[in-house]
Amino acid sequence: MSIFGAYLRGVLRIRLLLLLAVVSAQCFAAAVYTYKVVATYPHSTSSYTEGFFYLNGLFYESTGLEGHSEVLAITPATGKPVQQISLAPNYFGEGIVDWGPNILGWTWQTHAGFVYDRFSFRVVGQFKYDGEGWGMTRTDSEIITSDGSSTLRFRNPRTFQETHHIVVKDGTRAVDQLNELEMVRGEIYANIWHSDRIARISPKDGRILGWIDLSGLLPDDQRVNSESVLNGIAYDAKGDRLFVTGKQWPKVFEIKVLPKS
Ligand code: DDQ
Ligand code: CA
């Protein structure tokens, strides 16, 4: 065979390998979804959102930053709190979750968790844990927590002890910076800190089933600074309504998730 023929065969082989690499990456990386805004609600631009859920007609929100951390119950239509409690100024508030008549809430780097009465907003208990506190959500029987790594921990709601954990991956790539969480139709939705994307995660094995790309939802000129990021997912299971907001964002958005066309 001529030198030219060998050269052509080499080029073809490289092209084929490249094509295979691109095709397999597309097969194994999760699909990307987009969104449509169906309603908006007011949100306080002083709320540095770290925890967010919906229950029986109210938003429950926890906010961070030392000296500004609160847990609030909010009327969606007005954005005004109907209940609130401030954390001591040494605490940076993080995720919250409802459990029976209580709300559990924790703090970023101070290993302090609190049990609130959901109706009076009084502190009725405290707990400790190792590592950082970031997001919280729940299944019917367990609490799920994030800590900024790619690991999500399942915990006994009464002892807060870990029962098992999963590592979140997109194909073979571990994805970290998992922040605010929400259980939505059997999937764990997770904000990725400093990103406009929400990961849709299988609670069974941590596999990322899809990404929701929320870029453009709140334009940069409506964000107070570079920390004013998407964080906060709430779900009304009865009404099948999905709400998202961010740190010091002026609005909560009710969105529908759509395939990217
Ligand atoms: N966490 O939400 C990722 C867990 C913690 C965020 C901490 C960000 C502190 C930045 C302070 C900036 C003050 C404007
Ligand atoms: Ca949430």
CSV table of C-alpha atoms and ligand atoms in Angstrom, one decimal:
chain,number,residue,atom,x,y,z
A,1,MET,CA,0.0,0.0,0.0
A,2,SER,CA,1.2,3.5,-0.8
A,3,ILE,CA,2.3,5.9,2.0
A,4,PHE,CA,-0.7,8.0,1.1
A,5,GLY,CA,-3.1,5.1,1.6
A,6,ALA,CA,-1.6,4.4,5.1
A,7,TYR,CA,-1.9,8.1,5.9
A,8,LEU,CA,-5.6,8.1,4.9
A,9,ARG,CA,-6.4,5.0,6.9
A,10,GLY,CA,-4.7,6.6,10.0
A,11,VAL,CA,-6.9,9.8,9.6
A,12,LEU,CA,-10.0,7.7,9.2
A,13,ARG,CA,-9.2,5.7,12.3
A,14,ILE,CA,-8.8,8.9,14.4
A,15,ARG,CA,-12.0,10.4,13.0
A,16,LEU,CA,-13.9,7.2,13.9
A,17,LEU,CA,-12.5,7.3,17.4
A,18,LEU,CA,-13.4,10.9,17.8
A,19,LEU,CA,-17.0,10.2,16.6
A,20,LEU,CA,-17.3,7.3,19.0
A,21,ALA,CA,-16.1,9.5,21.9
A,22,VAL,CA,-18.6,12.2,21.1
A,23,VAL,CA,-21.5,9.8,20.6
A,24,SER,CA,-20.8,7.9,23.8
A,25,ALA,CA,-20.5,11.2,25.8
A,26,GLN,CA,-23.9,12.2,24.5
A,27,CYS,CA,-25.3,8.8,25.4
A,28,PHE,CA,-24.1,8.8,29.0
A,29,ALA,CA,-24.3,12.4,30.0
A,30,ALA,CA,-27.8,13.4,31.3
A,31,ALA,CA,-30.3,15.2,29.1
A,32,VAL,CA,-30.8,19.0,29.5
A,33,TYR,CA,-34.3,20.5,30.1
A,34,THR,CA,-35.5,24.0,29.9
A,35,TYR,CA,-38.4,25.9,31.6
A,36,LYS,CA,-41.4,28.1,31.3
A,37,VAL,CA,-42.4,30.6,33.9
A,38,VAL,CA,-46.1,30.1,34.8
A,39,ALA,CA,-46.4,32.6,37.8
A,40,THR,CA,-44.3,34.8,40.0
A,41,TYR,CA,-44.5,35.7,43.7
A,42,PRO,CA,-42.8,38.4,45.7
A,43,HIS,CA,-39.6,37.5,47.6
A,44,SER,CA,-37.6,39.6,50.0
A,45,THR,CA,-34.3,40.9,48.6
A,46,SER,CA,-32.9,40.7,52.2
A,47,SER,CA,-33.5,36.9,52.3
A,48,TYR,CA,-30.3,35.1,51.7
A,49,THR,CA,-32.1,31.8,50.9
A,50,GLU,CA,-30.6,28.6,52.2
A,51,GLY,CA,-33.7,26.4,52.8
A,52,PHE,CA,-37.1,26.5,51.0
A,53,PHE,CA,-40.1,24.2,51.0
A,54,TYR,CA,-43.9,24.5,50.5
A,55,LEU,CA,-46.5,23.0,52.8
A,56,ASN,CA,-50.3,23.6,53.1
A,57,GLY,CA,-50.4,27.0,51.4
A,58,LEU,CA,-47.3,28.5,52.9
A,59,PHE,CA,-43.6,28.8,51.8
A,60,TYR,CA,-41.2,28.0,54.6
A,61,GLU,CA,-37.8,29.6,54.2
A,62,SER,CA,-34.5,29.7,56.1
A,63,THR,CA,-31.9,32.4,55.5
A,64,GLY,CA,-28.1,32.5,56.0
A,65,LEU,CA,-25.4,35.0,56.8
A,66,GLU,CA,-24.4,35.5,60.5
A,67,GLY,CA,-26.6,38.0,62.2
A,68,HIS,CA,-29.3,37.7,59.4
A,69,SER,CA,-30.3,34.1,59.8
A,70,GLU,CA,-34.0,33.4,60.2
A,71,VAL,CA,-36.7,30.7,59.7
A,72,LEU,CA,-39.9,32.1,58.2
A,73,ALA,CA,-43.4,31.0,57.2
A,74,ILE,CA,-44.5,33.2,54.3
A,75,THR,CA,-47.8,33.8,52.5
A,76,PRO,CA,-46.9,33.2,48.8
A,77,ALA,CA,-49.2,35.9,47.3
A,78,THR,CA,-47.7,38.8,49.5
A,79,GLY,CA,-44.2,37.5,50.3
A,80,LYS,CA,-44.9,38.6,53.9
A,81,PRO,CA,-44.0,36.4,56.9
A,82,VAL,CA,-46.8,35.0,59.1
A,83,GLN,CA,-44.2,33.4,61.5
A,84,GLN,CA,-40.5,34.0,62.0
A,85,ILE,CA,-37.7,33.3,64.4
A,86,SER,CA,-34.1,34.7,64.3
A,87,LEU,CA,-31.1,32.5,65.0
A,88,ALA,CA,-28.4,33.7,67.4
A,89,PRO,CA,-25.9,36.0,65.5
A,90,ASN,CA,-23.1,33.4,65.5
A,91,TYR,CA,-25.1,31.0,63.4
A,92,PHE,CA,-25.3,30.9,59.5
A,93,GLY,CA,-28.7,29.3,58.8
A,94,GLU,CA,-28.9,26.5,56.2
A,95,GLY,CA,-31.4,23.9,55.1
A,96,ILE,CA,-34.8,23.2,56.7
A,97,VAL,CA,-37.3,20.4,56.4
A,98,ASP,CA,-40.8,19.6,57.9
A,99,TRP,CA,-41.2,16.5,60.0
A,100,GLY,CA,-44.6,16.0,61.6
A,101,PRO,CA,-45.5,19.0,63.8
A,102,ASN,CA,-41.8,20.2,63.6
A,103,ILE,CA,-39.3,21.9,61.4
A,104,LEU,CA,-35.7,20.7,61.5
A,105,GLY,CA,-33.0,23.3,60.6
A,106,TRP,CA,-29.3,23.3,60.7
A,107,THR,CA,-26.3,25.7,60.3
A,108,TRP,CA,-23.4,25.9,57.9
A,109,GLN,CA,-20.2,25.4,59.9
A,110,THR,CA,-21.2,25.4,63.5
A,111,HIS,CA,-22.6,21.8,63.8
A,112,ALA,CA,-25.7,23.1,65.5
A,113,GLY,CA,-29.2,21.9,64.5
A,114,PHE,CA,-32.6,23.0,65.9
A,115,VAL,CA,-36.0,21.5,66.1
A,116,TYR,CA,-38.8,24.1,65.9
A,117,ASP,CA,-42.5,23.7,66.6
A,118,ARG,CA,-44.0,24.3,63.1
A,119,PHE,CA,-47.0,26.3,64.5
A,120,SER,CA,-45.5,28.4,67.3
A,121,PHE,CA,-42.0,28.7,65.8
A,122,ARG,CA,-40.5,28.0,69.2
A,123,VAL,CA,-37.3,26.0,69.6
A,124,VAL,CA,-38.2,22.6,71.1
A,125,GLY,CA,-35.0,20.7,70.6
A,126,GLN,CA,-31.4,20.8,69.5
A,127,PHE,CA,-29.0,18.4,67.8
A,128,LYS,CA,-25.4,18.1,66.7
A,129,TYR,CA,-23.7,16.6,63.6
A,130,ASP,CA,-20.3,16.3,62.0
A,131,GLY,CA,-19.2,18.3,59.0
A,132,GLU,CA,-21.0,21.2,57.2
A,133,GLY,CA,-24.7,21.7,56.9
A,134,TRP,CA,-26.1,22.7,53.5
A,135,GLY,CA,-29.4,21.5,52.0
A,136,MET,CA,-32.2,19.3,53.4
A,137,THR,CA,-35.3,17.5,52.0
A,138,ARG,CA,-37.1,14.3,52.8
A,139,THR,CA,-38.7,11.1,51.7
A,140,ASP,CA,-41.7,9.5,53.6
A,141,SER,CA,-39.3,7.9,56.1
A,142,GLU,CA,-36.0,9.7,56.0
A,143,ILE,CA,-34.3,13.1,55.8
A,144,ILE,CA,-31.8,13.7,52.9
A,145,THR,CA,-29.0,16.2,53.4
A,146,SER,CA,-26.2,17.8,51.3
A,147,ASP,CA,-22.9,19.3,52.6
A,148,GLY,CA,-21.3,20.9,49.5
A,149,SER,CA,-19.7,17.6,48.3
A,150,SER,CA,-21.1,15.1,45.8
A,151,THR,CA,-22.5,13.0,48.6
A,152,LEU,CA,-26.2,13.0,49.7
A,153,ARG,CA,-26.8,11.5,53.1
A,154,PHE,CA,-30.1,9.7,54.2
A,155,ARG,CA,-30.8,10.2,57.9
A,156,ASN,CA,-33.1,8.9,60.6
A,157,PRO,CA,-35.4,11.8,61.3
A,158,ARG,CA,-35.4,11.1,65.1
A,159,THR,CA,-31.7,10.6,65.7
A,160,PHE,CA,-30.3,12.5,62.6
A,161,GLN,CA,-27.8,9.5,62.2
A,162,GLU,CA,-26.9,8.6,58.7
A,163,THR,CA,-28.5,5.3,57.4
A,164,HIS,CA,-26.8,5.4,54.0
A,165,HIS,CA,-25.5,7.7,51.3
A,166,ILE,CA,-25.3,8.1,47.6
A,167,VAL,CA,-22.7,9.8,45.4
A,168,VAL,CA,-24.1,12.0,42.7
A,169,LYS,CA,-22.7,11.5,39.2
A,170,ASP,CA,-23.4,12.7,35.7
A,171,GLY,CA,-22.3,9.6,33.7
A,172,THR,CA,-18.9,8.9,35.3
A,173,ARG,CA,-18.3,12.5,36.5
A,174,ALA,CA,-19.0,13.2,40.2
A,175,VAL,CA,-20.9,16.4,40.7
A,176,ASP,CA,-20.3,18.4,43.9
A,177,GLN,CA,-21.5,21.8,45.3
A,178,LEU,CA,-24.9,20.2,45.8
A,179,ASN,CA,-26.9,22.8,47.8
A,180,GLU,CA,-30.7,23.3,48.4
A,181,LEU,CA,-32.7,20.2,47.8
A,182,GLU,CA,-36.3,19.1,47.0
A,183,MET,CA,-37.9,15.7,46.5
A,184,VAL,CA,-40.1,16.1,43.3
A,185,ARG,CA,-42.1,13.2,41.9
A,186,GLY,CA,-39.6,10.6,43.2
A,187,GLU,CA,-36.5,12.5,42.1
A,188,ILE,CA,-34.2,14.6,44.2
A,189,TYR,CA,-33.8,18.0,42.7
A,190,ALA,CA,-30.6,19.8,43.8
A,191,ASN,CA,-29.3,23.3,43.2
A,192,ILE,CA,-25.6,23.4,42.3
A,193,TRP,CA,-23.9,26.3,44.1
A,194,HIS,CA,-23.0,29.2,41.8
A,195,SER,CA,-24.8,27.6,38.8
A,196,ASP,CA,-28.1,28.2,37.0
A,197,ARG,CA,-28.7,24.5,36.8
A,198,ILE,CA,-30.7,22.1,38.9
A,199,ALA,CA,-29.7,18.4,38.9
A,200,ARG,CA,-32.5,15.8,38.8
A,201,ILE,CA,-31.0,12.9,40.8
A,202,SER,CA,-32.1,9.3,41.3
A,203,PRO,CA,-32.5,8.7,45.0
A,204,LYS,CA,-31.6,5.0,44.4
A,205,ASP,CA,-28.0,5.4,43.1
A,206,GLY,CA,-27.2,9.1,42.8
A,207,ARG,CA,-27.3,9.0,39.0
A,208,ILE,CA,-28.2,12.4,37.4
A,209,LEU,CA,-31.3,11.8,35.3
A,210,GLY,CA,-31.4,15.3,33.8
A,211,TRP,CA,-30.4,18.9,34.2
A,212,ILE,CA,-32.8,21.8,34.3
A,213,ASP,CA,-31.1,24.8,32.7
A,214,LEU,CA,-32.6,28.0,34.4
A,215,SER,CA,-30.2,30.5,32.8
A,216,GLY,CA,-32.0,33.7,32.0
A,217,LEU,CA,-34.6,33.3,34.8
A,218,LEU,CA,-33.3,36.2,36.8
A,219,PRO,CA,-31.1,38.6,34.8
A,220,ASP,CA,-27.7,39.6,36.3
A,221,ASP,CA,-28.8,43.2,36.6
A,222,GLN,CA,-31.4,42.1,39.1
A,223,ARG,CA,-28.9,40.2,41.3
A,224,VAL,CA,-27.3,42.2,44.2
A,225,ASN,CA,-23.9,40.6,43.8
A,226,SER,CA,-22.1,37.5,42.5
A,227,GLU,CA,-23.4,35.5,45.6
A,228,SER,CA,-27.0,36.2,44.6
A,229,VAL,CA,-27.3,32.8,43.0
A,230,LEU,CA,-30.2,30.4,42.3
A,231,ASN,CA,-30.9,28.5,45.5
A,232,GLY,CA,-34.3,27.3,46.8
A,233,ILE,CA,-36.6,24.7,45.3
A,234,ALA,CA,-40.1,24.0,46.7
A,235,TYR,CA,-42.7,21.6,45.5
A,236,ASP,CA,-46.5,21.5,46.1
A,237,ALA,CA,-47.1,17.8,45.5
A,238,LYS,CA,-51.0,18.1,45.6
A,239,GLY,CA,-51.0,20.9,43.0
A,240,ASP,CA,-48.0,19.7,41.1
A,241,ARG,CA,-46.4,23.1,41.3
A,242,LEU,CA,-42.6,23.7,41.3
A,243,PHE,CA,-41.2,26.9,42.8
A,244,VAL,CA,-37.6,28.2,42.5
A,245,THR,CA,-35.9,31.3,43.9
A,246,GLY,CA,-32.4,32.5,44.9
A,247,LYS,CA,-30.4,34.4,47.4
A,248,GLN,CA,-31.8,37.9,47.7
A,249,TRP,CA,-33.8,37.4,44.5
A,250,PRO,CA,-36.9,39.7,44.2
A,251,LYS,CA,-39.1,36.9,43.1
A,252,VAL,CA,-40.1,33.3,43.5
A,253,PHE,CA,-40.8,31.7,40.1
A,254,GLU,CA,-43.4,28.9,39.5
A,255,ILE,CA,-42.0,27.0,36.6
A,256,LYS,CA,-42.8,24.1,34.3
A,257,VAL,CA,-39.9,21.9,33.2
A,258,LEU,CA,-39.8,21.4,29.4
A,259,PRO,CA,-37.7,19.3,27.1
A,260,LYS,CA,-35.1,21.4,25.3
A,261,SER,CA,-36.0,21.5,21.6
B,1,DDQ,N1,-23.5,27.8,51.4
B,1,DDQ,O1,-24.7,28.1,51.1
B,1,DDQ,C1,-22.8,27.5,50.1
B,1,DDQ,C2,-23.5,26.6,52.2
B,1,DDQ,C3,-22.7,28.8,52.1
B,1,DDQ,C4,-22.6,30.1,51.3
B,1,DDQ,C5,-21.7,31.0,52.0
B,1,DDQ,C6,-21.4,32.2,51.2
B,1,DDQ,C7,-20.8,33.3,52.0
B,1,DDQ,C8,-20.6,34.5,51.2
B,1,DDQ,C9,-20.8,35.8,52.0
B,1,DDQ,C10,-20.9,36.9,51.0
B,1,DDQ,C11,-21.5,38.1,51.7
B,1,DDQ,C12,-22.1,39.1,50.7
B,2,CA,CA,-36.3,22.7,49.2
